[in-house]
XYZ file of C-alpha atoms in Angstrom:
373
model
C -152.618 3.467 148.375
C -149.292 2.764 146.629
C -149.351 -0.895 147.702
C -152.943 -1.338 146.384
C -152.038 0.264 143.058
C -149.005 -1.973 142.743
C -151.075 -5.081 143.475
C -153.668 -4.102 140.831
C -150.925 -3.548 138.293
C -149.322 -6.929 139.070
C -152.704 -8.702 138.817
C -153.271 -7.226 135.357
C -149.797 -8.223 134.237
C -150.171 -11.797 135.497
C -153.610 -12.142 133.824
C -152.143 -10.997 130.511
C -149.252 -13.417 130.939
C -151.590 -16.340 131.653
C -153.575 -15.639 128.453
C -150.387 -15.536 126.423
C -149.220 -18.814 127.939
C -152.551 -20.489 127.107
C -152.206 -19.380 123.481
C -148.588 -20.553 123.483
C -149.641 -24.010 124.755
C -152.292 -24.316 122.034
C -149.749 -23.279 119.385
C -147.383 -25.958 120.670
C -150.074 -28.656 120.405
C -150.898 -27.558 116.837
C -147.219 -27.499 115.960
C -146.648 -31.008 117.359
C -149.609 -32.395 115.377
C -148.358 -30.754 112.218
C -144.886 -32.130 112.848
C -146.238 -35.659 113.224
C -148.015 -35.395 109.864
C -144.873 -33.991 108.302
C -142.760 -36.826 109.772
C -145.117 -39.474 108.379
C -144.924 -37.867 104.965
C -141.153 -37.592 105.125
C -140.697 -41.212 106.212
C -143.047 -42.369 103.439
C -141.033 -40.517 100.843
C -137.726 -41.677 102.267
C -138.837 -45.345 102.021
C -138.767 -45.215 98.226
C -135.499 -43.403 97.822
C -133.272 -46.446 97.328
C -133.663 -46.275 93.545
C -133.307 -42.533 93.346
C -130.464 -41.762 95.845
C -128.469 -39.507 93.587
C -131.471 -37.465 92.504
C -132.937 -36.889 95.891
C -129.751 -36.649 97.997
C -129.987 -32.894 98.310
C -133.705 -33.068 99.077
C -133.070 -35.638 101.834
C -130.407 -33.433 103.404
C -132.791 -30.483 103.322
C -135.561 -32.548 104.900
C -133.265 -33.785 107.643
C -132.165 -30.221 108.413
C -135.803 -29.151 108.631
C -136.582 -32.081 110.920
C -133.687 -31.157 113.227
C -134.811 -27.524 113.299
C -138.353 -28.592 114.087
C -137.126 -30.789 116.928
C -135.158 -27.858 118.410
C -138.282 -25.689 118.189
C -140.326 -28.309 120.012
C -137.659 -28.592 122.741
C -137.673 -24.816 123.126
C -141.457 -24.575 123.414
C -141.366 -27.411 125.923
C -138.911 -25.505 128.111
C -141.081 -22.381 127.896
C -144.073 -24.417 128.919
C -142.179 -25.867 131.875
C -141.192 -22.352 133.014
C -144.839 -21.659 133.795
C -144.148 -23.103 137.241
C -141.325 -20.600 137.762
C -143.614 -17.742 136.783
C -146.129 -18.891 139.355
C -143.409 -19.015 142.006
C -142.287 -15.493 141.048
C -145.864 -14.236 141.380
C -146.166 -15.768 144.838
C -142.809 -14.301 145.844
C -143.828 -10.780 144.787
C -147.107 -11.069 146.689
C -145.268 -12.358 149.751
C -142.768 -9.487 149.629
C -145.551 -6.915 149.293
C -147.385 -8.498 152.189
C -144.247 -8.479 154.338
C -143.538 -4.830 153.442
C -147.095 -3.824 154.358
C -146.856 -5.723 157.646
C -143.485 -4.136 158.419
C -144.864 -0.651 157.767
C -147.838 -1.425 160.005
C -145.497 -2.501 162.812
C -143.428 0.670 162.430
C -146.507 2.869 162.686
C -147.614 1.039 165.814
C -144.096 1.252 167.285
C -143.821 4.967 166.546
C -146.364 7.615 167.294
C -147.900 8.064 163.860
C -149.954 10.999 165.187
C -146.734 13.023 165.426
C -147.433 14.937 162.224
C -145.290 18.072 162.533
C -142.334 18.909 160.320
C -139.755 21.692 160.291
C -140.834 24.681 158.208
C -138.121 27.182 159.110
C -135.665 28.518 161.692
C -137.045 31.780 163.008
C -134.312 33.223 165.209
C -131.246 32.525 167.287
C -130.031 33.484 170.724
C -126.393 33.231 171.746
C -126.693 32.109 175.356
C -122.999 31.928 176.187
C -119.505 31.775 174.715
C -117.208 29.256 176.364
C -114.602 29.542 173.583
C -114.207 25.742 173.442
C -114.431 24.795 169.778
C -116.089 21.424 170.391
C -118.738 20.492 172.904
C -122.379 19.874 173.611
C -124.959 21.477 175.879
C -128.588 20.622 176.541
C -131.580 20.266 178.817
C -133.190 16.964 179.693
C -136.513 16.896 177.748
C -137.616 13.916 179.823
C -137.500 15.803 183.126
C -139.431 18.782 184.509
C -136.419 20.512 186.063
C -134.626 23.454 184.419
C -131.086 22.077 184.753
C -128.510 22.765 182.053
C -125.777 20.288 181.196
C -122.455 21.239 179.621
C -120.018 18.715 178.118
C -116.810 20.417 176.961
C -114.556 18.949 174.311
C -114.713 16.003 171.954
C -112.961 13.797 174.554
C -113.672 14.332 178.251
C -115.112 12.565 181.300
C -116.776 15.332 183.349
C -120.335 16.662 183.035
C -121.054 20.154 184.371
C -124.588 20.475 185.768
C -126.163 23.900 186.363
C -129.317 24.643 188.350
C -130.805 26.726 185.517
C -129.881 28.706 182.446
C -129.275 31.917 184.430
C -126.574 30.194 186.480
C -125.063 28.814 183.298
C -124.923 32.294 181.731
C -122.868 33.778 184.583
C -119.263 34.599 183.761
C -117.876 32.341 186.497
C -120.274 29.559 185.647
C -117.850 26.712 186.371
C -117.680 27.675 190.058
C -121.410 27.068 190.488
C -121.574 23.865 188.494
C -121.986 20.395 189.937
C -119.246 18.192 188.534
C -120.281 14.674 187.562
C -117.313 12.438 186.646
C -117.792 9.526 184.265
C -116.104 6.120 184.613
C -115.134 6.281 180.918
C -114.643 9.360 178.716
C -116.873 10.166 175.758
C -115.891 10.485 172.101
C -117.196 13.192 169.784
C -120.058 15.535 170.612
C -123.027 13.319 169.826
C -124.139 12.509 173.369
C -127.626 13.176 174.719
C -129.339 13.366 178.121
C -132.816 11.886 178.485
C -134.907 11.006 181.553
C -131.954 11.389 183.913
C -129.500 9.333 181.862
C -126.546 10.329 179.736
C -126.198 8.278 176.554
C -122.758 8.552 174.969
C -120.224 6.901 172.657
C -117.409 5.514 174.795
C -113.974 6.830 173.836
C -111.629 4.175 172.471
C -114.427 1.813 171.478
C -115.693 1.217 167.962
C -119.425 1.434 168.608
C -120.145 1.054 172.331
C -122.927 3.267 173.678
C -123.107 3.717 177.440
C -126.177 4.545 179.496
C -125.098 6.480 182.609
C -127.316 7.445 185.565
C -126.396 11.066 186.336
C -127.792 11.182 189.873
C -126.465 7.795 191.008
C -123.261 8.225 189.036
C -123.096 4.703 187.712
C -123.425 2.834 184.420
C -126.803 1.130 184.168
C -126.499 -0.411 180.692
C -124.529 -0.454 177.456
C -124.843 -1.728 173.903
C -122.937 -2.159 170.648
C -124.469 -0.327 167.687
C -124.141 -2.606 164.615
C -122.313 -1.087 161.645
C -121.418 2.183 163.384
C -118.127 3.758 164.414
C -115.919 3.053 161.401
C -116.285 6.441 159.711
C -117.429 9.888 160.924
C -121.144 10.468 160.691
C -120.472 13.973 159.307
C -117.524 14.877 157.097
C -117.196 18.344 158.681
C -117.339 16.979 162.267
C -114.776 14.157 162.064
C -114.557 13.604 165.833
C -118.175 12.365 165.971
C -118.675 8.772 164.809
C -122.092 8.280 166.463
C -124.574 11.117 166.975
C -127.381 10.387 169.434
C -130.645 12.296 169.183
C -133.974 12.705 170.972
C -137.335 13.572 169.460
C -140.986 12.924 170.297
C -140.347 9.174 169.811
C -137.360 8.852 172.147
C -133.774 7.829 171.443
C -132.134 7.611 168.010
C -128.615 6.959 166.738
C -127.334 8.687 163.603
C -124.237 7.216 161.967
C -122.663 6.342 158.605
C -121.343 3.106 157.151
C -118.766 2.451 154.383
C -121.180 -0.048 152.785
C -123.689 2.736 152.152
C -121.015 4.865 150.409
C -121.150 7.432 153.178
C -124.920 7.767 153.274
C -126.309 8.385 156.741
C -128.031 5.574 158.641
C -130.554 6.107 161.437
C -131.354 3.551 164.120
C -134.220 3.622 166.616
C -133.071 2.504 170.069
C -135.258 1.567 173.016
C -133.795 3.830 175.706
C -134.995 1.519 178.488
C -133.667 -1.802 177.192
C -130.886 -0.420 174.942
C -132.118 -2.706 172.153
C -132.195 -1.805 168.452
C -135.790 -1.511 167.254
C -135.236 -0.695 163.579
C -132.648 0.721 161.156
C -133.104 2.827 158.014
C -130.607 3.578 155.223
C -131.247 7.167 154.171
C -130.466 9.009 150.947
C -128.630 11.778 152.848
C -124.867 11.775 152.350
C -122.338 12.618 155.047
C -120.142 14.547 152.590
C -120.352 18.252 153.376
C -122.525 17.578 156.454
C -121.737 19.114 159.845
C -124.668 17.987 162.018
C -128.182 16.524 162.019
C -131.188 16.132 164.282
C -134.523 14.312 164.472
C -137.982 15.890 164.710
C -141.104 13.751 164.725
C -139.677 10.661 162.945
C -137.841 12.820 160.401
C -134.106 13.337 159.938
C -132.779 16.799 159.035
C -129.153 16.990 157.860
C -127.247 20.288 158.065
C -124.594 21.083 155.454
C -121.893 23.725 155.229
C -118.592 24.533 153.528
C -115.266 23.226 154.846
C -114.151 26.801 155.509
C -117.398 27.609 157.324
C -120.323 29.685 156.154
C -124.105 29.732 156.253
C -125.461 26.411 157.460
C -128.457 24.993 155.620
C -130.657 21.933 155.696
C -130.765 20.363 152.257
C -131.550 16.719 152.958
C -134.616 15.443 154.793
C -135.593 11.821 155.380
C -139.006 10.863 156.783
C -139.009 7.222 157.935
C -142.806 6.877 157.609
C -142.770 8.386 154.102
C -145.522 10.836 154.949
C -143.502 13.753 153.557
C -142.464 14.279 149.940
C -138.909 15.231 150.847
C -138.008 16.159 147.266
C -140.407 19.111 147.375
C -139.022 20.577 150.623
C -137.026 23.763 149.969
C -133.535 24.265 151.380
C -133.813 25.716 154.903
C -131.151 28.220 155.986
C -130.054 29.017 159.518
C -129.941 32.697 160.506
C -126.755 34.222 159.142
C -123.874 33.502 161.451
C -120.462 32.639 160.073
C -118.772 29.481 161.271
C -119.903 25.874 161.630
C -121.790 23.685 164.072
C -120.312 20.688 165.825
C -123.608 19.833 167.560
C -127.307 20.476 166.991
C -129.835 18.763 169.273
C -133.617 19.076 169.161
C -135.478 19.468 172.450
C -139.012 18.084 171.873
C -140.262 19.532 175.157
C -139.354 23.142 174.365
C -139.493 22.795 170.554
C -136.054 24.385 170.201
C -132.629 23.488 168.846
C -129.663 23.543 171.225
C -126.508 24.097 169.173
C -122.756 24.548 169.630
C -121.194 26.778 166.991
C -117.522 27.798 167.128
C -117.441 28.063 170.930
C -120.897 29.646 171.255
C -123.880 27.956 172.867
C -126.953 28.857 170.833
C -130.705 28.305 170.992
C -132.600 28.321 167.694
C -136.333 28.900 167.704
C -138.041 26.914 164.975
C -141.282 27.052 163.032
C -143.172 23.836 162.260
C -146.159 22.908 160.115
C -148.295 19.871 159.622
C -146.962 17.158 157.340
C -148.770 17.009 154.019
């Protein structure tokens, strides 16, 4: 609807411009004809000035000045007339850009599941599942698998995954004794890793922007990629150890990061989890300053903010890549009161819950969604 309205507006503007140019061309022709008559008259008068030079000297100078001014006017109108071609090129360029934008949006809708029309409406409750006392870490289920396994990744730099048979085993006090240890060939950096369809996707420690795809069962690297523009600054100011935050929603794998060129605004990139290829990138209006975490739900980014000293976390920036949500009308969403700050929040699209790590506690948030307007 917006594209059609813009096209109608441009058509009206171009039609008005064409009418004005036609009138301008006719005025030029009239002016040229008048100038020719004036020149003939001036030349006729100048022919008989030899006997009256002193008397008419000032008049001649005035006439010459007027002739020069007239010639400059004609040159100007000629240049305006020639610019008609440029205006036509500009019109074609605008139409081409609108056409390309419409085609790009069509491709995005076909690439993503446009029927995914739910958005976050609120965070209903929380459950503290366990307290490991490690300040930084990440824990999750695999939303791409049917099993009930829990995965724990302690620390912002480590190379061992702990795998638990279910959440009850994970909640036991001596949980590490019953965990399956899965060593990685390279350690991770930050807490932005994610597990999906049996693979761990993580930012390799010591690299600028290398993302590794690791097969948990076979214990080997199956693929890797470099994420353009990422890794130079933290994605969240309040979680400085995380340069790249990976996320899963109903559409699959995403990367959330920030770039100096965007003045700290967050960038989101859709990644094909099978081929590890970048499918599309969006520059958002959400800034990393004051942010502690973020997550994706149904093509929409939700950024969580807090105070440097810790406090009540709240979502106050939302970015919908398909522009189906008027993000400026969404109220600030608060998490249930719990002092401290998050280092990780991951959305599980299978269970419709948030798995979070807050000051050494592993938490599940139940959420409430509604249909996008």
